[in-house]
Amino acid sequence: MSNQKDNTEEKIVEAAKTVFIKKGMDGARMQEIADEAGINKALLHYYFRSKEKLFDAIFERIIRMAFPKITQIIFSDIHFRLKVERAIDTYLDLLLKHPYLPAFILKEINRDASLFINLVKKFGFDPQPVLRVISDAMDRGEIVRMKPEHLMINVISLSVFPFAARPMISYVAFGGDEKAMKAFLEERRQVVKEFVIRAIVVSP
Amino acid sequence: MSNQKDNTEEKIVEAAKTVFIKKGMDGARMQEIADEAGINKALLHYYFRSKEKLFDAIFERIIRMAFPKITQIIFSDIHFRLKVERAIDTYLDLLLKHPYLPAFILKEINRDASLFINLVKKFGFDPQPVLRVISDAMDRGEIVRMKPEHLMINVISLSVFPFAARPMISYVAFGGDEKAMKAFLEERRQVVKEFVIRAIVVSP
DNA sequence: ATCTGAATTAACCATTTGGTTAAAGTTTTT
DNA sequence: AAAAACTTTAACCAAATGGTTAATTCAGAT
């Protein structure tokens, strides 16, 4: 019945994802999305009433993808250091698979934060449990004490930033050698883990 | 003589900076810049022939501001740890004064890296000396060994990312409390330094 | 076969946008 | 003070852009 519908809608979503991620909300053109999907521009408005609505739909899918559930890791019954290592692994796996996510999300969040805020409300993402687990590990003396927010942001910064700044790093540090840049990003699975662990272990 | 000229040009530059930083190249409108500067739109084209030329001029100024000379620090005759601490201080001072820089630069670099690349060529910024100094410190056993690029990027990530992700962090971690967010960013002068030092010191 | 409602398209529209032009001020030079 | 050069403006323009409309195609129901 709605086989055709689903198919077209999926084509549109895929095309919109591609174009929006590359150009952002402001830079993307409805015609370009239509071309990418191999359909007429009017069909975009038939499925998604406006550019804004279309963008919202795509943005939600991307945010869903970019905020994976690390709950299992965080609440698992393992040593805190291992939790940190697994969280970093999980994040870097995701980023290596979708390296464009950070730049896109940062761009759009700085353009209009309300969309993101509504999504966070909508599927109730809450950092408190994570912060609590960090706090507890500090109380138990497993790691050095600091405001848990800082440790959380430090881990995210070390993981995410190099992807967001990729074109800059690629040129300045590796003379535009994309192979070297990719290798660099892959090395970070290990590097970030070691760096963070060294920074938080309590010296014997 | 060219008092009027300088004045108008300066007004345009300031207005363009404001608008471009807030909206980016794609989101900014020439009319908005003209309004912000309190002049006619045609005057923008009289002083800067096109939107692109105007943007290039503003982008160059911003990049100039954002890449301060840390050469003095890096080549000074002090212990490596102190160099790191001073570099972080320098960067965070700059960022606390111009917190919008990271989001703007990341956005535009991911839109079109060539502009940035040309600027780097133009005023010959070269990371090799920095990397060399890091390498030397590792050779002397002052800090733990890793690819110097990783240490450099780690320091930059920890310093810059929280500013680029401000709207996200502000809402998710501090429920939109901008006072708390600002305090958090200011704390990082100390936090980042301690974190990095702990991560790189050679355990006794 | 035909009817019906959804899917798709080509053509069109109003607005926005970057950019131009010609004329009117204003300052500097002679 | 007149000429020359520079600065500023209002009005205009062509292209691009998001969006609409009316007509056509197509799939499934009767």
Coordinates of C-alpha atoms (C1' of nucleotides) in Angstrom, one line a residue:
Chain A
M1 CA 0.0 0.0 0.0
S2 CA 2.2 2.7 1.3
N3 CA 5.3 1.0 -0.1
Q4 CA 5.9 3.8 -2.6
K5 CA 5.3 6.3 0.2
D6 CA 7.8 4.8 2.5
N7 CA 10.4 4.4 -0.2
T8 CA 10.1 8.1 -1.3
E9 CA 10.1 9.4 2.2
E10 CA 13.2 7.4 2.9
K11 CA 14.9 8.7 -0.2
I12 CA 14.0 12.2 0.9
V13 CA 15.3 11.7 4.4
E14 CA 18.6 10.2 3.1
A15 CA 19.1 13.1 0.6
A16 CA 18.2 15.7 3.2
K17 CA 20.6 14.1 5.6
T18 CA 23.4 14.3 3.1
V19 CA 22.8 17.9 2.1
F20 CA 22.0 19.3 5.5
I21 CA 25.0 17.7 7.0
K22 CA 27.3 19.1 4.3
K23 CA 25.7 22.6 4.1
G24 CA 23.8 23.1 7.3
M25 CA 20.3 24.5 7.6
D26 CA 21.3 27.9 6.1
G27 CA 23.5 26.6 3.3
A28 CA 21.2 23.8 2.1
R29 CA 18.8 24.4 -0.8
M30 CA 15.5 22.6 -1.2
Q31 CA 16.3 22.1 -4.9
E32 CA 19.6 20.5 -4.1
I33 CA 17.9 18.1 -1.7
A34 CA 15.3 17.3 -4.4
D35 CA 18.0 16.6 -7.0
E36 CA 19.9 14.4 -4.5
A37 CA 16.8 12.4 -3.9
G38 CA 16.1 12.3 -7.7
I39 CA 12.6 13.8 -7.3
N40 CA 10.7 17.0 -7.8
K41 CA 11.1 19.9 -5.4
A42 CA 7.3 20.0 -4.8
L43 CA 7.5 16.5 -3.4
L44 CA 9.6 17.7 -0.6
H45 CA 6.8 20.0 0.4
Y46 CA 4.3 17.2 -0.1
Y47 CA 6.0 15.0 2.5
F48 CA 7.5 17.7 4.8
R49 CA 5.5 20.9 4.7
S50 CA 8.5 23.3 4.9
K51 CA 12.2 23.4 4.9
E52 CA 12.1 23.9 8.6
K53 CA 9.9 20.9 9.2
L54 CA 12.2 18.8 7.0
F55 CA 15.3 20.0 8.9
D56 CA 13.7 19.3 12.3
A57 CA 13.0 15.7 11.2
I58 CA 16.6 15.2 10.1
F59 CA 18.0 17.0 13.1
E60 CA 16.1 14.7 15.4
R61 CA 17.4 11.6 13.7
I62 CA 20.9 12.8 13.9
I63 CA 20.7 13.8 17.6
R64 CA 19.3 10.3 18.3
M65 CA 22.2 8.8 16.6
A66 CA 24.8 11.0 18.3
F67 CA 23.7 10.4 21.8
P68 CA 24.0 6.7 22.3
K69 CA 23.0 5.0 25.5
I70 CA 26.0 4.7 27.7
T71 CA 23.7 3.9 30.6
Q72 CA 24.7 0.2 30.5
I73 CA 28.3 1.1 30.7
I74 CA 27.9 3.7 33.4
F75 CA 25.8 1.5 35.7
S76 CA 27.6 -1.8 35.1
D77 CA 29.3 -3.4 38.0
I78 CA 32.9 -2.7 36.9
H79 CA 35.8 -0.6 38.1
F80 CA 35.3 3.1 37.3
R81 CA 38.4 3.2 35.1
L82 CA 37.0 0.5 33.0
K83 CA 33.7 2.4 32.7
V84 CA 35.7 5.4 31.4
E85 CA 37.6 3.3 28.9
R86 CA 34.5 1.7 27.6
A87 CA 32.6 5.0 27.3
I88 CA 35.5 6.5 25.3
D89 CA 35.6 3.4 23.1
T90 CA 31.9 3.7 22.5
Y91 CA 32.1 7.3 21.6
L92 CA 35.1 7.0 19.3
D93 CA 33.6 4.1 17.5
L94 CA 30.5 6.1 16.8
L95 CA 32.6 9.2 15.7
L96 CA 34.9 7.2 13.4
K97 CA 31.8 5.8 11.8
H98 CA 30.1 9.2 11.5
P99 CA 32.9 11.7 11.5
Y100 CA 30.7 14.6 10.3
L101 CA 28.4 14.5 13.3
P102 CA 30.3 16.9 15.6
A103 CA 30.7 19.7 13.1
F104 CA 27.1 19.5 12.1
I105 CA 25.7 19.4 15.6
L106 CA 27.9 22.2 16.9
K107 CA 27.0 24.4 13.9
E108 CA 23.3 23.9 14.4
I109 CA 23.3 24.2 18.1
N110 CA 25.0 27.5 17.9
R111 CA 22.6 28.7 15.3
D112 CA 19.5 27.8 17.3
A113 CA 19.8 25.9 20.6
S114 CA 16.0 25.6 21.1
L115 CA 15.6 22.7 18.7
F116 CA 18.2 20.7 20.6
I117 CA 16.8 21.7 24.0
N118 CA 13.3 20.5 22.9
L119 CA 14.8 17.2 21.8
V120 CA 16.6 16.7 25.1
K121 CA 13.4 17.4 26.9
K122 CA 11.5 15.1 24.5
F123 CA 13.5 12.0 25.1
G124 CA 14.5 13.0 28.5
F125 CA 18.2 12.8 28.4
D126 CA 19.6 13.5 31.8
P127 CA 23.3 13.7 32.8
Q128 CA 22.7 13.5 36.5
P129 CA 23.2 9.7 36.8
V130 CA 26.5 10.0 35.0
L131 CA 27.6 12.8 37.2
R132 CA 26.5 10.8 40.2
V133 CA 28.6 7.8 39.2
I134 CA 31.6 10.0 38.8
S135 CA 31.0 11.6 42.2
D136 CA 30.7 8.2 43.8
A137 CA 34.0 7.0 42.3
M138 CA 35.7 10.1 43.8
D139 CA 34.1 9.6 47.2
R140 CA 35.5 6.0 47.2
G141 CA 38.9 7.5 46.4
E142 CA 39.1 5.6 43.1
I143 CA 39.9 8.7 41.2
V144 CA 41.2 12.2 41.9
R145 CA 38.6 14.7 43.0
M146 CA 37.2 17.5 40.8
K147 CA 33.8 18.8 39.8
P148 CA 32.3 15.8 38.0
E149 CA 31.1 18.1 35.2
H150 CA 34.7 18.9 34.4
L151 CA 35.7 15.2 34.0
M152 CA 32.6 14.5 31.9
I153 CA 33.3 17.5 29.6
N154 CA 37.0 16.7 29.5
V155 CA 36.3 13.2 28.1
I156 CA 33.9 14.6 25.6
S157 CA 36.2 17.4 24.5
L158 CA 39.1 15.0 23.9
S159 CA 36.9 12.6 22.0
V160 CA 34.8 15.0 19.9
F161 CA 36.9 18.1 19.2
P162 CA 39.4 16.6 16.8
F163 CA 36.5 15.6 14.5
A164 CA 34.9 19.0 14.6
A165 CA 38.2 20.7 13.9
R166 CA 39.3 18.1 11.3
P167 CA 39.9 20.4 8.3
M168 CA 42.0 22.6 10.5
I169 CA 44.1 19.9 12.1
S170 CA 44.4 18.0 8.8
Y171 CA 46.1 20.9 7.1
V172 CA 48.0 22.5 10.0
A173 CA 49.4 19.3 11.5
F174 CA 49.5 16.9 8.6
G175 CA 49.8 19.2 5.6
G176 CA 46.5 18.1 4.2
D177 CA 47.4 14.4 4.2
E178 CA 44.0 12.8 4.8
K179 CA 45.5 9.4 5.3
A180 CA 47.6 10.6 8.1
M181 CA 44.6 12.5 9.6
K182 CA 42.5 9.4 9.5
A183 CA 45.2 7.4 11.2
F184 CA 45.6 10.1 13.8
L185 CA 41.9 10.0 14.6
E186 CA 42.0 6.2 14.9
E187 CA 45.0 6.4 17.3
R188 CA 42.9 8.5 19.6
R189 CA 40.9 5.4 20.7
Q190 CA 44.0 4.5 22.6
V191 CA 45.5 7.9 23.3
V192 CA 42.4 9.5 24.8
K193 CA 41.9 6.5 27.1
E194 CA 45.5 6.6 28.4
F195 CA 45.5 10.3 28.7
V196 CA 42.3 10.4 30.8
I197 CA 43.3 7.5 33.0
R198 CA 46.7 9.0 33.8
A199 CA 44.9 12.3 34.6
I200 CA 42.4 10.8 37.1
V201 CA 44.2 7.9 38.8
V202 CA 45.1 8.5 42.4
S203 CA 48.9 8.4 42.6
P204 CA 50.0 5.5 44.8
Chain B
M1 CA 41.9 63.5 5.2
S2 CA 40.5 60.0 5.1
N3 CA 39.0 60.4 8.5
Q4 CA 35.5 59.8 7.2
K5 CA 36.7 56.9 5.2
D6 CA 38.4 55.2 8.1
N7 CA 35.4 55.9 10.3
T8 CA 32.9 54.3 7.9
E9 CA 35.2 51.4 7.1
E10 CA 35.7 50.7 10.8
K11 CA 31.9 50.9 11.4
I12 CA 31.4 48.4 8.6
V13 CA 34.0 46.1 9.9
E14 CA 32.6 46.1 13.4
A15 CA 29.1 45.6 12.1
A16 CA 30.1 42.8 9.8
K17 CA 32.1 41.1 12.6
T18 CA 29.0 41.2 14.8
V19 CA 26.6 39.8 12.2
F20 CA 29.0 37.3 10.7
I21 CA 29.9 35.9 14.1
K22 CA 26.3 35.5 15.0
K23 CA 24.9 34.2 11.8
G24 CA 27.9 32.9 9.8
M25 CA 28.6 33.5 6.1
D26 CA 25.5 31.7 5.0
G27 CA 23.1 33.1 7.5
A28 CA 24.3 36.7 7.4
R29 CA 22.5 39.3 5.2
M30 CA 24.2 42.3 3.6
Q31 CA 21.1 44.4 4.6
E32 CA 21.5 43.3 8.2
I33 CA 25.1 44.4 8.2
A34 CA 24.3 47.7 6.7
D35 CA 21.6 48.3 9.3
E36 CA 23.9 47.3 12.1
A37 CA 26.5 49.8 10.7
G38 CA 23.8 52.5 10.3
I39 CA 24.6 53.0 6.6
N40 CA 23.2 52.2 3.2
K41 CA 23.6 48.8 1.7
A42 CA 25.4 50.1 -1.4
L43 CA 28.1 51.5 0.8
L44 CA 29.1 48.0 1.8
H45 CA 29.8 47.3 -1.9
Y46 CA 31.6 50.5 -2.2
Y47 CA 34.1 49.6 0.5
F48 CA 34.2 45.8 0.0
R49 CA 33.2 44.8 -3.5
S50 CA 31.2 41.7 -2.6
K51 CA 29.8 39.8 0.4
E52 CA 32.6 37.3 -0.1
K53 CA 35.3 39.9 0.0
L54 CA 33.8 41.4 3.1
F55 CA 33.6 38.1 4.8
D56 CA 37.2 37.3 3.8
A57 CA 38.4 40.5 5.4
I58 CA 36.5 39.8 8.6
F59 CA 37.6 36.2 8.7
E60 CA 41.2 37.2 8.4
R61 CA 40.9 39.6 11.4
I62 CA 39.2 36.9 13.5
I63 CA 41.8 34.2 12.6
R64 CA 44.6 36.7 13.4
M65 CA 43.0 37.3 16.8
A66 CA 42.4 33.6 17.5
F67 CA 45.9 32.4 16.8
P68 CA 48.0 34.4 19.3
K69 CA 51.7 34.1 19.4
I70 CA 52.6 31.5 21.9
T71 CA 56.1 31.4 20.5
Q72 CA 57.5 33.3 23.4
I73 CA 56.1 30.8 25.8
I74 CA 57.1 27.8 23.9
F75 CA 60.7 28.9 23.4
S76 CA 61.2 30.4 26.8
D77 CA 63.8 28.9 29.1
I78 CA 61.4 27.3 31.6
H79 CA 60.4 23.8 32.6
F80 CA 58.1 22.2 30.1
R81 CA 55.3 21.9 32.6
L82 CA 55.3 25.6 33.1
K83 CA 55.2 26.1 29.3
V84 CA 52.1 24.0 29.1
E85 CA 50.5 25.9 32.0
R86 CA 51.2 29.3 30.5
A87 CA 50.0 28.2 27.1
I88 CA 46.7 27.1 28.6
D89 CA 46.4 30.3 30.5
T90 CA 47.0 32.3 27.4
Y91 CA 44.4 30.4 25.4
L92 CA 41.7 30.5 28.1
D93 CA 42.2 34.1 28.7
L94 CA 41.6 34.8 25.1
L95 CA 38.6 32.5 24.9
L96 CA 37.0 34.0 28.1
K97 CA 37.4 37.3 26.4
H98 CA 36.0 36.2 23.1
P99 CA 33.9 33.2 23.8
Y100 CA 32.2 33.2 20.4
L101 CA 35.4 32.5 18.4
P102 CA 35.4 28.7 18.6
A103 CA 31.9 28.2 17.3
F104 CA 32.4 30.7 14.5
I105 CA 35.8 29.4 13.3
L106 CA 34.7 25.7 13.4
K107 CA 31.6 26.5 11.5
E108 CA 33.4 28.4 8.7
I109 CA 36.3 26.0 8.5
N110 CA 33.9 23.2 7.9
R111 CA 32.0 25.2 5.3
D112 CA 35.1 26.0 3.3
A113 CA 38.6 25.2 4.6
S114 CA 40.4 26.9 1.7
L115 CA 40.0 30.3 3.2
F116 CA 41.6 29.2 6.4
I117 CA 44.4 27.3 4.6
N118 CA 45.3 30.4 2.5
L119 CA 45.5 32.5 5.7
V120 CA 47.8 29.9 7.4
K121 CA 50.0 30.0 4.3
K122 CA 49.8 33.8 4.2
F123 CA 51.1 34.5 7.7
G124 CA 53.1 31.3 7.8
F125 CA 51.8 29.7 10.9
D126 CA 53.8 26.5 11.5
P127 CA 53.2 24.0 14.3
Q128 CA 56.5 22.2 13.8
P129 CA 58.5 24.2 16.3
V130 CA 55.8 23.5 18.9
L131 CA 55.8 19.8 18.1
R132 CA 59.6 19.8 18.3
V133 CA 59.6 21.4 21.8
I134 CA 57.1 18.8 22.9
S135 CA 59.2 16.0 21.4
D136 CA 62.4 17.3 23.1
A137 CA 60.7 17.3 26.5
M138 CA 59.7 13.7 26.0
D139 CA 63.3 12.8 24.9
R140 CA 64.5 14.4 28.1
G141 CA 62.1 12.3 30.1
E142 CA 60.3 15.3 31.5
I143 CA 56.9 14.1 30.3
V144 CA 55.4 10.8 29.3
R145 CA 55.9 9.8 25.7
M146 CA 53.2 10.0 23.0
K147 CA 52.9 11.4 19.5
P148 CA 53.4 15.2 20.1
E149 CA 50.5 16.0 17.8
H150 CA 48.2 14.2 20.3
L151 CA 49.4 16.2 23.2
M152 CA 49.0 19.4 21.3
I153 CA 45.5 18.5 20.2
N154 CA 44.5 17.3 23.7
V155 CA 45.4 20.7 25.2
I156 CA 43.5 22.6 22.5
S157 CA 40.5 20.2 22.7
L158 CA 40.2 20.7 26.5
S159 CA 40.5 24.4 26.1
V160 CA 38.4 25.1 23.1
F161 CA 35.6 22.5 23.0
P162 CA 33.5 23.7 26.0
F163 CA 33.2 27.2 24.3
A164 CA 32.1 25.7 21.0
A165 CA 29.6 23.4 22.7
R166 CA 28.4 26.1 25.2
P167 CA 24.7 26.1 24.3
M168 CA 24.6 22.3 24.7
I169 CA 26.6 22.1 27.9
S170 CA 24.8 25.1 29.4
Y171 CA 21.4 23.4 29.0
V172 CA 22.3 19.8 29.6
A173 CA 24.7 20.2 32.5
F174 CA 23.4 23.4 34.1
G175 CA 19.8 23.5 33.1
G176 CA 20.3 26.7 31.2
D177 CA 21.8 28.6 34.1
E178 CA 24.2 31.0 32.3
K179 CA 25.8 32.2 35.5
A180 CA 26.8 28.6 36.4
M181 CA 28.0 28.0 32.8
K182 CA 30.2 31.1 32.9
A183 CA 31.6 30.0 36.3
F184 CA 32.3 26.6 34.9
L185 CA 34.3 28.0 32.0
E186 CA 36.3 30.2 34.3
E187 CA 37.1 27.2 36.5
R188 CA 38.7 25.6 33.5
R189 CA 41.7 27.8 33.7
Q190 CA 42.7 25.7 36.7
V191 CA 41.1 22.4 35.9
V192 CA 42.6 22.0 32.4
K193 CA 46.0 22.8 33.7
E194 CA 45.8 20.3 36.5
F195 CA 44.3 17.7 34.2
V196 CA 46.9 18.0 31.6
I197 CA 49.8 18.1 34.0
R198 CA 48.6 14.9 35.8
A199 CA 48.2 13.2 32.4
I200 CA 51.8 14.0 31.3
V201 CA 54.0 13.9 34.4
V202 CA 56.3 10.9 34.6
S203 CA 55.3 9.1 37.7
P204 CA 58.2 9.0 40.2
Chain C
dA1 C1' -13.3 -1.2 -16.6
dT2 C1' -13.8 2.5 -13.7
dC3 C1' -13.7 5.1 -9.8
dT4 C1' -11.0 7.2 -6.0
dG5 C1' -7.5 8.9 -3.3
dA6 C1' -2.7 9.3 -2.9
dA7 C1' 1.7 10.3 -5.3
dT8 C1' 4.2 13.2 -8.6
dT9 C1' 5.2 16.8 -11.7
dA10 C1' 5.7 21.2 -14.5
dA11 C1' 4.8 25.7 -14.3
dC12 C1' 4.3 29.5 -11.6
dC13 C1' 4.6 33.1 -7.7
dA14 C1' 6.1 36.4 -4.2
dT15 C1' 9.9 37.5 -1.6
dT16 C1' 14.5 37.8 -0.6
dT17 C1' 19.1 38.7 -1.8
dG18 C1' 23.5 40.2 -3.6
dG19 C1' 24.7 43.5 -6.5
dT20 C1' 24.5 47.9 -9.8
dT21 C1' 23.7 52.6 -11.3
dA22 C1' 23.2 57.2 -11.7
dA23 C1' 22.8 61.1 -9.3
dA24 C1' 23.6 64.0 -5.2
dG25 C1' 26.5 65.4 -1.4
dT26 C1' 31.1 66.4 0.6
dT27 C1' 35.9 67.1 0.9
dT28 C1' 40.4 68.1 -1.3
dT29 C1' 43.1 70.2 -4.7
dT30 C1' 44.2 73.8 -7.7
Chain D
dA1 C1' 35.7 79.6 -6.2
dA2 C1' 35.9 76.1 -9.5
dA3 C1' 37.3 71.6 -10.6
dA4 C1' 38.4 67.1 -9.3
dA5 C1' 38.0 63.2 -6.4
dC6 C1' 35.9 60.8 -3.0
dT7 C1' 31.7 59.4 -0.2
dT8 C1' 26.8 58.3 0.3
dT9 C1' 22.2 57.5 -1.1
dA10 C1' 17.7 56.0 -3.3
dA11 C1' 16.0 53.4 -6.7
dC12 C1' 16.5 49.6 -9.4
dC13 C1' 17.7 44.7 -11.3
dA14 C1' 18.4 39.9 -12.2
dA15 C1' 18.9 35.7 -10.1
dA16 C1' 17.8 32.6 -6.5
dT17 C1' 14.8 30.7 -3.2
dG18 C1' 11.0 28.7 -0.5
dG19 C1' 6.6 27.7 -1.4
dT20 C1' 2.0 26.9 -4.1
dT21 C1' -1.2 25.2 -7.6
dA22 C1' -3.4 22.8 -10.9
dA23 C1' -3.0 19.1 -13.7
dT24 C1' -1.4 14.2 -14.4
dT25 C1' 0.0 9.6 -13.2
dC26 C1' -0.6 5.5 -10.6
dA27 C1' -2.1 1.9 -7.3
dG28 C1' -5.6 -0.4 -5.2
dA29 C1' -10.9 -0.9 -4.3
dT30 C1' -15.4 -1.7 -6.3

